[in-house]
Amino acid sequence: MSAMVETAGTFGEAATRVFSGVQPTGHLTLGNYLGAVRQWVAREQHRADALFCVVDLHALTVDHDPARVRRLSRQAATLLLAAGLDPARCTVFVQSHVGEHTRLAYLMECTAGVGEMRRMVQYKEKAAREEAAGVRLSLLTYPALMAADILAYGTDEVPVGEDQAQHVELTRDLAERFNRRYGPVFVVPRATLPQVAARVMDLQDPRSKMGKSSAARNGGAGVIHLLDEADVVRRKVMRAVTDAGTDVVYDREARPGVANLLDVLAACQGDADPAGLAAAYGSYGTLKRDVADAVEEVLRPVRERHAELAADPGYVDGVLRAGAERARGLARPRVDAAYEAVGLLPVGA
Ligand code: AQP
């Protein structure tokens, strides 16, 4: 049993399998880029059999505008390619194009308990926000769908930012529980976090995560979007909330605003040591100028490539079509095996 569970080889895969995704709940942020996408581009697609997904079904767990979700899904896919995901090296697709995700999500709901779903920090935070519009049942069960996203592919590693680590832990628990109850179907995955900037904070509220939806809540002054123009990036960085002191030191607890700027600078400079960078600065002003320059260096090529790709939607559609086809082929045998393991009658049996 353990040999089947521990290796992805059961279903014929050889390389390390990596899966991760991004929700089209808003415009992609610098947090998404530094916490997740840059690793996918620089590392994962070169070393692993990697799948990257626009997880559009997750965007339906909160109050949403259908036309906006559709637009943001295309934009997110285009941005992933613009950031450097190469369809010749990795699989890029849209979650709702591959029915295996929802097929398996039901089995995950049958494996998970209500209590563990309610304990998810993201559920508590978003449920509080959604109270006025009505909290959707899918917001509670969303981690079961996320577990399905990951487990369907025999995923070994899930490169995410810190905010998603709890959901990956839950996915591990569900995989182990399922395997124990019904036999060895799933690989038990693990989260991999970036060395620096695993949790980029809101520039106006450095004790809160920089999130896509915080833009809607506080005007977006603390959120840098990947498609922000250079002057907008500069303005947001220069107005970032810093701390009471004047000296530049790296202290995430006592000086979260400055620490966040140092994290962003360090990540933009290829994972430099943020505490070490602090020593080079005598004032917040010079630090902010360097952060604005560094962020713009990173974002300019993404913005320019996005403009080119957005002018050729047929190309992006083709990438997504081929990606979904490959993803379907990879997921189906394992999802079929899971259906059989829980006692469902195979088709045509
Ligand atoms: N601030 C962040 N710092 C580091 N990593 C981050 N990620 C998200 N925000 C940060 C990572 O980006 C990947 C995709 O994220 P997502 O689309 O699942 O989540 P989101 O951007 O946080 O979108 P939400 O949940 O719709 O927004 P909010 O929270 O504002 O309501 C993930 O790997 C994530 O860890």
Coordinates of N, CA, C and O and ligand atoms in Angstrom, one line a residue, residues 20-25 29 31-32 34-36 40 55 122 126 129 142 159-164 197-201 209-214 217, ligand 1:
S20 N -0.6 23.9 -9.1 CA -1.0 25.1 -8.4 C -2.0 25.9 -9.2 O -2.2 25.6 -10.4
G21 N -2.6 26.8 -8.5 CA -3.6 27.6 -9.3 C -3.8 29.0 -8.7 O -3.3 29.4 -7.7
V22 N -4.6 29.7 -9.5 CA -4.9 31.1 -9.1 C -6.4 31.4 -9.4 O -6.9 30.9 -10.4
Q23 N -7.1 32.1 -8.4 CA -8.5 32.3 -8.6 C -8.8 33.6 -9.4 O -8.2 34.6 -9.0
P24 N -9.7 33.5 -10.3 CA -10.1 34.8 -11.0 C -11.1 35.6 -10.2 O -12.2 35.9 -10.7
T25 N -10.8 35.9 -8.9 CA -11.7 36.7 -8.1 C -11.4 38.2 -8.2 O -12.1 39.0 -7.6
T29 N -2.3 40.1 -8.3 CA -1.6 41.1 -7.5 C -0.1 40.8 -7.4 O 0.3 39.6 -7.7
G31 N 1.3 40.2 -4.7 CA 1.3 39.0 -3.8 C 1.2 37.7 -4.5 O 2.0 36.8 -4.3
N32 N 0.3 37.6 -5.5 CA 0.2 36.4 -6.3 C 1.5 36.1 -7.0 O 2.0 35.0 -7.1
L34 N 4.8 37.3 -6.4 CA 5.9 37.0 -5.6 C 5.8 35.8 -4.8 O 6.7 35.0 -4.5
G35 N 4.5 35.5 -4.3 CA 4.3 34.4 -3.5 C 4.1 33.1 -4.2 O 4.4 32.0 -3.7
A36 N 3.7 33.2 -5.5 CA 3.5 31.9 -6.2 C 4.0 31.9 -7.7 O 4.9 31.2 -8.0
W40 N 6.7 29.4 -10.1 CA 6.2 28.5 -11.2 C 7.0 28.7 -12.4 O 7.4 27.8 -13.1
V55 N -8.4 28.6 -11.4 CA -9.4 27.9 -10.7 C -10.7 28.7 -10.6 O -11.0 29.3 -9.6
Q122 N -9.3 30.9 6.1 CA -9.8 31.6 5.0 C -11.4 31.6 5.0 O -12.0 32.6 4.6
K126 N -13.5 35.0 5.0 CA -14.4 35.4 3.9 C -15.8 35.3 4.3 O -16.7 36.0 3.8
R129 N -16.9 38.4 5.8 CA -17.0 39.5 4.7 C -18.3 39.3 3.9 O -18.9 40.2 3.5
Y142 N -15.2 24.7 -0.2 CA -14.2 25.0 -1.2 C -12.9 24.2 -1.0 O -12.3 23.7 -1.9
P159 N 3.3 24.5 -5.0 CA 3.9 25.7 -4.6 C 2.9 26.9 -4.5 O 2.2 27.3 -5.4
V160 N 2.8 27.3 -3.2 CA 1.8 28.3 -2.9 C 2.4 29.4 -1.9 O 3.4 29.2 -1.4
G161 N 1.6 30.5 -1.8 CA 1.9 31.4 -0.7 C 1.5 30.9 0.6 O 0.7 29.9 0.7
E162 N 1.9 31.6 1.7 CA 1.6 31.1 3.1 C 0.1 30.9 3.4 O -0.3 30.0 4.1
D163 N -0.7 31.8 2.8 CA -2.1 31.7 3.1 C -2.8 30.4 2.7 O -3.9 30.1 3.2
Q164 N -2.2 29.7 1.7 CA -2.8 28.5 1.2 C -2.2 27.2 1.9 O -2.7 26.1 1.7
A197 N 8.9 36.5 0.8 CA 7.6 37.1 0.3 C 6.6 36.0 0.2 O 5.8 36.0 -0.7
A198 N 6.6 35.0 1.1 CA 5.5 34.0 1.1 C 4.2 34.7 1.5 O 3.1 34.1 1.3
R199 N 4.2 35.8 2.1 CA 3.0 36.6 2.5 C 3.3 38.1 2.3 O 3.8 38.7 3.2
V200 N 3.0 38.5 1.1 CA 3.1 40.0 0.9 C 1.9 40.7 1.5 O 0.8 40.3 1.4
M201 N 2.2 41.8 2.2 CA 1.2 42.5 3.0 C 0.7 43.7 2.2 O 1.4 44.2 1.4
K209 N -3.0 40.6 4.6 CA -2.4 40.1 3.4 C -2.8 41.0 2.2 O -3.9 41.6 2.2
M210 N -1.9 41.2 1.3 CA -2.3 41.9 0.0 C -3.1 40.9 -0.8 O -2.7 39.9 -1.2
G211 N -4.4 41.3 -0.9 CA -5.3 40.3 -1.6 C -6.0 41.0 -2.7 O -6.2 42.2 -2.7
K212 N -6.5 40.1 -3.7 CA -7.2 40.7 -4.8 C -8.5 41.4 -4.4 O -8.8 42.5 -4.9
S213 N -9.2 40.9 -3.4 CA -10.4 41.5 -3.0 C -10.3 42.6 -2.1 O -11.2 43.4 -1.9
S214 N -9.0 42.8 -1.4 CA -8.9 44.0 -0.6 C -8.9 45.2 -1.4 O -9.3 46.3 -0.9
R217 N -12.3 46.5 -1.3 CA -12.7 47.0 0.1 C -12.2 48.3 0.4 O -12.8 49.1 1.0
Ligands
AQP1 N1 -0.3 38.4 -0.4 C1 0.2 37.3 -0.8 N2 1.5 37.0 -0.6 C2 2.0 35.8 -1.1 N3 1.3 34.9 -1.8 C3 0.0 35.2 -2.1 N4 -0.9 34.5 -2.7 C4 -2.1 35.2 -2.7 N5 -1.9 36.4 -2.0 C5 -0.6 36.4 -1.6 C6 -0.7 33.3 -3.4 O1 -1.1 33.4 -4.8 C7 -1.6 32.1 -5.2 C8 -3.0 32.4 -5.8 O2 -3.8 33.0 -4.9 P1 -5.4 32.9 -4.9 O3 -5.8 33.3 -6.2 O4 -5.8 31.5 -4.4 O5 -5.7 33.8 -3.7 P2 -5.9 35.3 -3.5 O6 -5.1 36.1 -4.4 O7 -5.6 35.5 -2.0 O8 -7.4 35.5 -3.9 P3 -8.6 35.6 -3.0 O9 -8.6 34.6 -1.9 O10 -9.8 35.7 -3.8 O11 -8.4 37.1 -2.4 P4 -8.7 37.7 -1.1 O12 -7.9 36.9 0.0 O13 -8.3 39.1 -1.2 O14 -10.2 37.5 -0.9 C9 -1.7 31.2 -4.0 O15 -0.6 30.3 -4.0 C10 -1.6 32.2 -2.8 O16 -1.0 31.5 -1.7

